[in-house]
């Protein structure tokens, strides 16, 4: 019974999006075209993922919504349009911290409803080396260096762009870290999870884009302890100990899965629905 209830809730979020958008959309308003970040190609329709797989009526309604006009630029600062980060009902913006590209709870609910539900695939052939990560980003800095700077305060680097000091607050467990070696960069959707939900079929270029995605909500600096406790587990197996972060975590996870067209399991989808329910509480 619990899975049925969660599935109904997830589909209801998509229905609510149609009703809400009908109130706010102006007749004849054109949808804004969103563009993928050139550095991380090939990624298809990254900023339009929430309409994928949802009923045509919902897609048309959301495309014309005036809410898109107020979308703020994200932490990537690359000049590309970003996903709006307003609250579940279009009200006050939720605190996404430094994580870029986090959708609203309504958009995440629509995206979740459109994801393919399937059992985990095989881990045969998996290796972290299949996802080239911490790619060079210029000026001797790599992806890890940039995330450490984005998510920290008073971050200082040496001449090789290695982080030597700073302060980071790990949103997963509310731990303050002041030593760079004690901070990890977490892939919100772990590499191994991506492999068994569709990435095993990708080419190396796309896996590299996924592992170094600075424009979507895929990379975040957290305590080493919380990152290692999470491992490659999905939300039905592990949730951030700080429950007030569940809303942002579920929205980020769903955004990444939808942007890269990765599948979810039934228990994973049910838990994501439960976590998204905390957005309105």
mmCIF file of C-alpha atoms in Angstrom:
data_model
loop_
_atom_site.group_PDB
_atom_site.id
_atom_site.type_symbol
_atom_site.label_atom_id
_atom_site.label_comp_id
_atom_site.label_asym_id
_atom_site.label_seq_id
_atom_site.Cartn_x
_atom_site.Cartn_y
_atom_site.Cartn_z
ATOM 1 C CA UNK A 1 0.000 0.000 0.000
ATOM 2 C CA UNK A 2 2.844 2.474 0.818
ATOM 3 C CA UNK A 3 4.321 2.285 -2.691
ATOM 4 C CA UNK A 4 0.925 2.913 -4.258
ATOM 5 C CA UNK A 5 0.376 5.943 -2.035
ATOM 6 C CA UNK A 6 3.774 7.437 -2.912
ATOM 7 C CA UNK A 7 3.198 6.855 -6.621
ATOM 8 C CA UNK A 8 -0.110 8.670 -6.447
ATOM 9 C CA UNK A 9 1.557 11.555 -4.574
ATOM 10 C CA UNK A 10 4.267 11.822 -7.234
ATOM 11 C CA UNK A 11 1.726 11.907 -10.059
ATOM 12 C CA UNK A 12 -0.363 14.399 -8.079
ATOM 13 C CA UNK A 13 2.577 16.837 -8.064
ATOM 14 C CA UNK A 14 2.485 16.840 -11.872
ATOM 15 C CA UNK A 15 -1.271 17.481 -11.824
ATOM 16 C CA UNK A 16 -0.792 20.339 -9.368
ATOM 17 C CA UNK A 17 1.789 21.851 -11.724
ATOM 18 C CA UNK A 18 -0.820 22.092 -14.475
ATOM 19 C CA UNK A 19 -3.338 23.795 -12.192
ATOM 20 C CA UNK A 20 -0.776 26.192 -10.688
ATOM 21 C CA UNK A 21 0.666 27.101 -14.059
ATOM 22 C CA UNK A 22 -2.818 27.785 -15.385
ATOM 23 C CA UNK A 23 -3.159 30.493 -12.714
ATOM 24 C CA UNK A 24 0.170 32.199 -13.458
ATOM 25 C CA UNK A 25 0.717 31.747 -17.198
ATOM 26 C CA UNK A 26 -0.022 34.614 -19.555
ATOM 27 C CA UNK A 27 -1.719 33.898 -22.850
ATOM 28 C CA UNK A 28 0.645 33.887 -25.834
ATOM 29 C CA UNK A 29 3.821 33.927 -23.664
ATOM 30 C CA UNK A 30 6.704 32.167 -25.413
ATOM 31 C CA UNK A 31 8.744 29.482 -23.648
ATOM 32 C CA UNK A 32 12.348 30.385 -22.997
ATOM 33 C CA UNK A 33 14.824 28.125 -24.769
ATOM 34 C CA UNK A 34 17.345 26.629 -22.391
ATOM 35 C CA UNK A 35 20.852 25.674 -23.431
ATOM 36 C CA UNK A 36 23.313 23.021 -22.340
ATOM 37 C CA UNK A 37 26.705 24.054 -21.013
ATOM 38 C CA UNK A 38 29.217 23.697 -23.842
ATOM 39 C CA UNK A 39 31.900 22.511 -21.484
ATOM 40 C CA UNK A 40 29.855 19.494 -20.437
ATOM 41 C CA UNK A 41 28.392 18.343 -23.752
ATOM 42 C CA UNK A 42 26.903 15.976 -24.700
ATOM 43 C CA UNK A 43 24.029 16.481 -22.256
ATOM 44 C CA UNK A 44 20.576 16.816 -23.839
ATOM 45 C CA UNK A 45 18.091 19.429 -22.690
ATOM 46 C CA UNK A 46 19.567 19.756 -19.212
ATOM 47 C CA UNK A 47 17.411 22.720 -18.227
ATOM 48 C CA UNK A 48 14.173 21.297 -19.729
ATOM 49 C CA UNK A 49 14.279 17.893 -18.055
ATOM 50 C CA UNK A 50 11.245 18.400 -15.806
ATOM 51 C CA UNK A 51 8.862 18.339 -18.774
ATOM 52 C CA UNK A 52 10.186 15.021 -20.082
ATOM 53 C CA UNK A 53 7.801 12.110 -19.834
ATOM 54 C CA UNK A 54 4.968 14.159 -18.285
ATOM 55 C CA UNK A 55 1.567 14.482 -19.996
ATOM 56 C CA UNK A 56 1.525 16.913 -22.923
ATOM 57 C CA UNK A 57 -0.864 19.225 -21.116
ATOM 58 C CA UNK A 58 1.520 19.646 -18.205
ATOM 59 C CA UNK A 59 4.438 20.340 -20.550
ATOM 60 C CA UNK A 60 2.565 23.034 -22.492
ATOM 61 C CA UNK A 61 1.309 24.683 -19.306
ATOM 62 C CA UNK A 62 4.726 24.888 -17.668
ATOM 63 C CA UNK A 63 6.423 26.137 -20.833
ATOM 64 C CA UNK A 64 4.490 29.366 -20.693
ATOM 65 C CA UNK A 65 4.691 30.070 -16.994
ATOM 66 C CA UNK A 66 5.742 33.520 -15.932
ATOM 67 C CA UNK A 67 7.686 32.002 -13.047
ATOM 68 C CA UNK A 68 10.507 31.261 -15.476
ATOM 69 C CA UNK A 69 11.026 34.986 -15.939
ATOM 70 C CA UNK A 70 12.403 35.279 -12.406
ATOM 71 C CA UNK A 71 14.927 32.475 -12.607
ATOM 72 C CA UNK A 72 18.218 33.604 -11.074
ATOM 73 C CA UNK A 73 21.625 32.608 -12.375
ATOM 74 C CA UNK A 74 23.221 29.688 -10.572
ATOM 75 C CA UNK A 75 26.597 29.279 -8.880
ATOM 76 C CA UNK A 76 28.262 28.107 -12.096
ATOM 77 C CA UNK A 77 28.308 31.724 -13.330
ATOM 78 C CA UNK A 78 28.688 30.615 -16.951
ATOM 79 C CA UNK A 79 26.136 32.966 -18.481
ATOM 80 C CA UNK A 80 23.662 30.188 -19.249
ATOM 81 C CA UNK A 81 20.015 30.249 -18.114
ATOM 82 C CA UNK A 82 19.451 28.414 -14.845
ATOM 83 C CA UNK A 83 16.624 26.469 -13.260
ATOM 84 C CA UNK A 84 14.419 28.468 -10.924
ATOM 85 C CA UNK A 85 14.906 27.655 -7.244
ATOM 86 C CA UNK A 86 11.686 29.000 -5.824
ATOM 87 C CA UNK A 87 9.679 27.176 -3.192
ATOM 88 C CA UNK A 88 7.307 24.250 -3.679
ATOM 89 C CA UNK A 89 4.313 26.493 -4.376
ATOM 90 C CA UNK A 90 6.157 29.262 -6.185
ATOM 91 C CA UNK A 91 6.645 31.246 -3.000
ATOM 92 C CA UNK A 92 9.765 32.120 -1.053
ATOM 93 C CA UNK A 93 12.931 30.529 -2.441
ATOM 94 C CA UNK A 94 14.255 27.500 -0.612
ATOM 95 C CA UNK A 95 17.828 27.584 0.702
ATOM 96 C CA UNK A 96 19.790 25.597 -1.872
ATOM 97 C CA UNK A 97 23.084 26.828 -0.485
ATOM 98 C CA UNK A 98 25.776 26.904 -3.168
ATOM 99 C CA UNK A 99 24.362 23.983 -5.165
ATOM 100 C CA UNK A 100 23.549 25.177 -8.713
ATOM 101 C CA UNK A 101 20.626 24.195 -10.908
ATOM 102 C CA UNK A 102 18.300 22.901 -8.186
ATOM 103 C CA UNK A 103 14.702 22.817 -9.496
ATOM 104 C CA UNK A 104 11.621 23.720 -7.511
ATOM 105 C CA UNK A 105 9.820 20.930 -5.674
ATOM 106 C CA UNK A 106 7.025 21.138 -8.235
ATOM 107 C CA UNK A 107 9.456 20.739 -11.135
ATOM 108 C CA UNK A 108 11.221 17.888 -9.328
ATOM 109 C CA UNK A 109 7.875 16.146 -8.797
ATOM 110 C CA UNK A 110 7.117 16.415 -12.496
ATOM 111 C CA UNK A 111 10.575 15.125 -13.380
ATOM 112 C CA UNK A 112 10.228 12.227 -10.974
ATOM 113 C CA UNK A 113 6.878 11.252 -12.500
ATOM 114 C CA UNK A 114 8.566 11.048 -15.907
ATOM 115 C CA UNK A 115 11.569 8.905 -14.922
ATOM 116 C CA UNK A 116 11.782 5.321 -16.115
ATOM 117 C CA UNK A 117 11.271 2.863 -13.263
ATOM 118 C CA UNK A 118 13.460 -0.229 -13.595
ATOM 119 C CA UNK A 119 15.484 -2.648 -11.526
ATOM 120 C CA UNK A 120 19.172 -1.924 -11.151
ATOM 121 C CA UNK A 121 21.293 -3.047 -14.053
ATOM 122 C CA UNK A 122 24.469 -5.096 -13.825
ATOM 123 C CA UNK A 123 27.660 -3.710 -12.328
ATOM 124 C CA UNK A 124 29.661 -5.788 -14.782
ATOM 125 C CA UNK A 125 32.489 -3.746 -16.271
ATOM 126 C CA UNK A 126 32.160 -0.880 -13.785
ATOM 127 C CA UNK A 127 35.209 1.068 -12.676
ATOM 128 C CA UNK A 128 35.522 4.640 -11.390
ATOM 129 C CA UNK A 129 38.118 5.116 -14.114
ATOM 130 C CA UNK A 130 35.294 4.804 -16.652
ATOM 131 C CA UNK A 131 34.176 8.227 -15.362
ATOM 132 C CA UNK A 132 37.230 10.500 -15.772
ATOM 133 C CA UNK A 133 36.778 12.939 -12.917
ATOM 134 C CA UNK A 134 38.407 16.046 -11.539
ATOM 135 C CA UNK A 135 39.057 17.248 -15.077
ATOM 136 C CA UNK A 136 41.266 20.280 -15.671
ATOM 137 C CA UNK A 137 39.242 23.494 -15.769
ATOM 138 C CA UNK A 138 41.979 25.992 -16.623
ATOM 139 C CA UNK A 139 44.514 28.026 -14.650
ATOM 140 C CA UNK A 140 45.884 24.802 -13.120
ATOM 141 C CA UNK A 141 42.555 24.170 -11.367
ATOM 142 C CA UNK A 142 40.481 21.031 -11.676
ATOM 143 C CA UNK A 143 36.828 20.315 -10.945
ATOM 144 C CA UNK A 144 37.476 19.501 -7.296
ATOM 145 C CA UNK A 145 39.308 22.786 -6.770
ATOM 146 C CA UNK A 146 36.393 24.779 -8.175
ATOM 147 C CA UNK A 147 33.794 23.022 -6.025
ATOM 148 C CA UNK A 148 35.902 23.549 -2.902
ATOM 149 C CA UNK A 149 36.089 27.266 -3.677
ATOM 150 C CA UNK A 150 32.367 27.531 -4.502
ATOM 151 C CA UNK A 151 31.179 25.724 -1.379
ATOM 152 C CA UNK A 152 33.678 27.142 1.120
ATOM 153 C CA UNK A 153 34.382 30.410 2.878
ATOM 154 C CA UNK A 154 37.761 32.173 3.048
ATOM 155 C CA UNK A 155 39.237 29.548 0.728
ATOM 156 C CA UNK A 156 42.913 30.033 -0.059
ATOM 157 C CA UNK A 157 44.943 28.221 -2.712
ATOM 158 C CA UNK A 158 48.632 27.860 -3.475
ATOM 159 C CA UNK A 159 50.270 28.628 -6.816
ATOM 160 C CA UNK A 160 49.273 25.176 -8.089
ATOM 161 C CA UNK A 161 45.581 25.875 -7.301
ATOM 162 C CA UNK A 162 45.635 23.373 -4.455
ATOM 163 C CA UNK A 163 43.347 24.359 -1.607
ATOM 164 C CA UNK A 164 45.364 25.043 1.529
ATOM 165 C CA UNK A 165 42.758 26.469 3.892
ATOM 166 C CA UNK A 166 39.120 27.414 4.242
ATOM 167 C CA UNK A 167 35.912 26.645 6.095
ATOM 168 C CA UNK A 168 33.165 24.350 4.836
ATOM 169 C CA UNK A 169 29.822 23.437 6.388
ATOM 170 C CA UNK A 170 28.769 19.938 5.362
ATOM 171 C CA UNK A 171 25.026 20.159 4.669
ATOM 172 C CA UNK A 172 24.559 16.389 4.979
ATOM 173 C CA UNK A 173 25.536 16.217 8.660
ATOM 174 C CA UNK A 174 25.926 19.874 9.722
ATOM 175 C CA UNK A 175 29.620 19.423 10.443
ATOM 176 C CA UNK A 176 32.039 22.342 10.045
ATOM 177 C CA UNK A 177 35.330 21.373 8.408
ATOM 178 C CA UNK A 178 38.433 23.554 8.382
ATOM 179 C CA UNK A 179 40.964 21.109 6.955
ATOM 180 C CA UNK A 180 40.821 20.579 3.185
ATOM 181 C CA UNK A 181 41.840 16.880 3.344
ATOM 182 C CA UNK A 182 38.786 16.225 5.542
ATOM 183 C CA UNK A 183 36.334 17.508 2.930
ATOM 184 C CA UNK A 184 35.125 15.299 0.073
ATOM 185 C CA UNK A 185 33.392 16.205 -3.177
ATOM 186 C CA UNK A 186 30.283 14.052 -3.377
ATOM 187 C CA UNK A 187 28.616 13.062 -6.615
ATOM 188 C CA UNK A 188 24.972 13.514 -5.598
ATOM 189 C CA UNK A 189 24.086 10.619 -7.898
ATOM 190 C CA UNK A 190 27.071 8.318 -7.313
ATOM 191 C CA UNK A 191 29.051 7.046 -10.285
ATOM 192 C CA UNK A 192 28.231 3.418 -9.506
ATOM 193 C CA UNK A 193 24.527 4.210 -9.173
ATOM 194 C CA UNK A 194 24.614 5.976 -12.524
ATOM 195 C CA UNK A 195 26.350 2.972 -14.083
ATOM 196 C CA UNK A 196 23.617 0.560 -13.048
ATOM 197 C CA UNK A 197 20.832 2.946 -14.030
ATOM 198 C CA UNK A 198 21.949 3.682 -17.573
ATOM 199 C CA UNK A 199 25.476 5.114 -17.721
ATOM 200 C CA UNK A 200 26.979 1.738 -18.648
ATOM 201 C CA UNK A 201 25.685 2.475 -22.177
ATOM 202 C CA UNK A 202 27.309 5.903 -22.426
ATOM 203 C CA UNK A 203 30.547 6.768 -24.158
ATOM 204 C CA UNK A 204 33.493 8.089 -22.169
ATOM 205 C CA UNK A 205 32.834 11.705 -23.153
ATOM 206 C CA UNK A 206 29.372 11.669 -21.608
ATOM 207 C CA UNK A 207 30.583 9.870 -18.465
ATOM 208 C CA UNK A 208 33.295 12.523 -18.083
ATOM 209 C CA UNK A 209 30.684 15.284 -18.425
ATOM 210 C CA UNK A 210 28.574 13.595 -15.736
ATOM 211 C CA UNK A 211 31.501 13.214 -13.335
ATOM 212 C CA UNK A 212 32.566 16.867 -13.714
ATOM 213 C CA UNK A 213 29.185 18.592 -14.022
ATOM 214 C CA UNK A 214 29.564 22.080 -12.542
ATOM 215 C CA UNK A 215 26.277 23.477 -13.889
ATOM 216 C CA UNK A 216 23.824 20.926 -12.487
ATOM 217 C CA UNK A 217 23.296 19.952 -8.824
ATOM 218 C CA UNK A 218 25.644 16.974 -9.071
ATOM 219 C CA UNK A 219 28.754 18.002 -7.111
ATOM 220 C CA UNK A 220 28.877 19.222 -3.509
ATOM 221 C CA UNK A 221 31.542 19.551 -0.819
ATOM 222 C CA UNK A 222 30.642 17.513 2.277
ATOM 223 C CA UNK A 223 32.410 15.910 5.207
ATOM 224 C CA UNK A 224 34.463 12.851 4.329
ATOM 225 C CA UNK A 225 32.567 10.893 6.983
ATOM 226 C CA UNK A 226 29.140 11.583 5.453
ATOM 227 C CA UNK A 227 30.332 10.954 1.905
ATOM 228 C CA UNK A 228 31.812 7.591 2.834
ATOM 229 C CA UNK A 229 28.757 6.603 4.839
ATOM 230 C CA UNK A 230 26.657 7.273 1.752
ATOM 231 C CA UNK A 231 28.889 5.375 -0.652
ATOM 232 C CA UNK A 232 26.984 4.498 -3.823
ATOM 233 C CA UNK A 233 23.619 4.146 -2.101
ATOM 234 C CA UNK A 234 20.361 5.567 -3.455
ATOM 235 C CA UNK A 235 17.911 7.601 -1.338
ATOM 236 C CA UNK A 236 15.940 4.534 -0.238
ATOM 237 C CA UNK A 237 19.170 3.172 1.265
ATOM 238 C CA UNK A 238 20.737 6.362 2.629
ATOM 239 C CA UNK A 239 19.415 9.828 3.437
ATOM 240 C CA UNK A 240 21.311 12.857 4.776
ATOM 241 C CA UNK A 241 21.292 12.697 8.608
ATOM 242 C CA UNK A 242 20.095 16.327 8.631
ATOM 243 C CA UNK A 243 16.445 15.823 7.730
ATOM 244 C CA UNK A 244 15.911 19.499 6.889
ATOM 245 C CA UNK A 245 18.177 18.914 3.868
ATOM 246 C CA UNK A 246 15.987 16.129 2.468
ATOM 247 C CA UNK A 247 14.006 18.547 0.305
ATOM 248 C CA UNK A 248 17.067 19.962 -1.487
ATOM 249 C CA UNK A 249 18.716 16.528 -1.714
ATOM 250 C CA UNK A 250 15.661 14.923 -3.358
ATOM 251 C CA UNK A 251 15.277 17.825 -5.773
ATOM 252 C CA UNK A 252 18.956 17.638 -6.715
ATOM 253 C CA UNK A 253 18.945 13.830 -7.100
ATOM 254 C CA UNK A 254 15.829 13.918 -9.286
ATOM 255 C CA UNK A 255 17.246 16.750 -11.419
ATOM 256 C CA UNK A 256 20.432 14.820 -12.161
ATOM 257 C CA UNK A 257 18.588 11.588 -12.940
ATOM 258 C CA UNK A 258 16.203 13.403 -15.272
ATOM 259 C CA UNK A 259 18.872 15.499 -17.009
ATOM 260 C CA UNK A 260 20.907 12.397 -17.846
ATOM 261 C CA UNK A 261 17.862 10.159 -18.464
ATOM 262 C CA UNK A 262 18.824 7.652 -15.781
ATOM 263 C CA UNK A 263 16.284 5.203 -14.366
ATOM 264 C CA UNK A 264 15.121 4.841 -10.755
ATOM 265 C CA UNK A 265 14.006 1.766 -8.856
ATOM 266 C CA UNK A 266 10.552 1.569 -7.303
ATOM 267 C CA UNK A 267 11.880 1.920 -3.710
ATOM 268 C CA UNK A 268 14.095 4.829 -4.820
ATOM 269 C CA UNK A 269 11.126 6.637 -6.392
ATOM 270 C CA UNK A 270 8.970 6.068 -3.320
ATOM 271 C CA UNK A 271 11.610 7.504 -0.995
ATOM 272 C CA UNK A 272 12.202 10.488 -3.254
ATOM 273 C CA UNK A 273 8.478 11.221 -3.154
ATOM 274 C CA UNK A 274 8.559 11.059 0.643
ATOM 275 C CA UNK A 275 11.552 13.388 0.731
ATOM 276 C CA UNK A 276 9.895 15.853 -1.643
ATOM 277 C CA UNK A 277 6.884 15.891 0.666
ATOM 278 C CA UNK A 278 9.115 17.551 3.290
ATOM 279 C CA UNK A 279 9.492 20.581 0.997
ATOM 280 C CA UNK A 280 6.040 21.841 1.939
ATOM 281 C CA UNK A 281 6.354 21.134 5.675
#
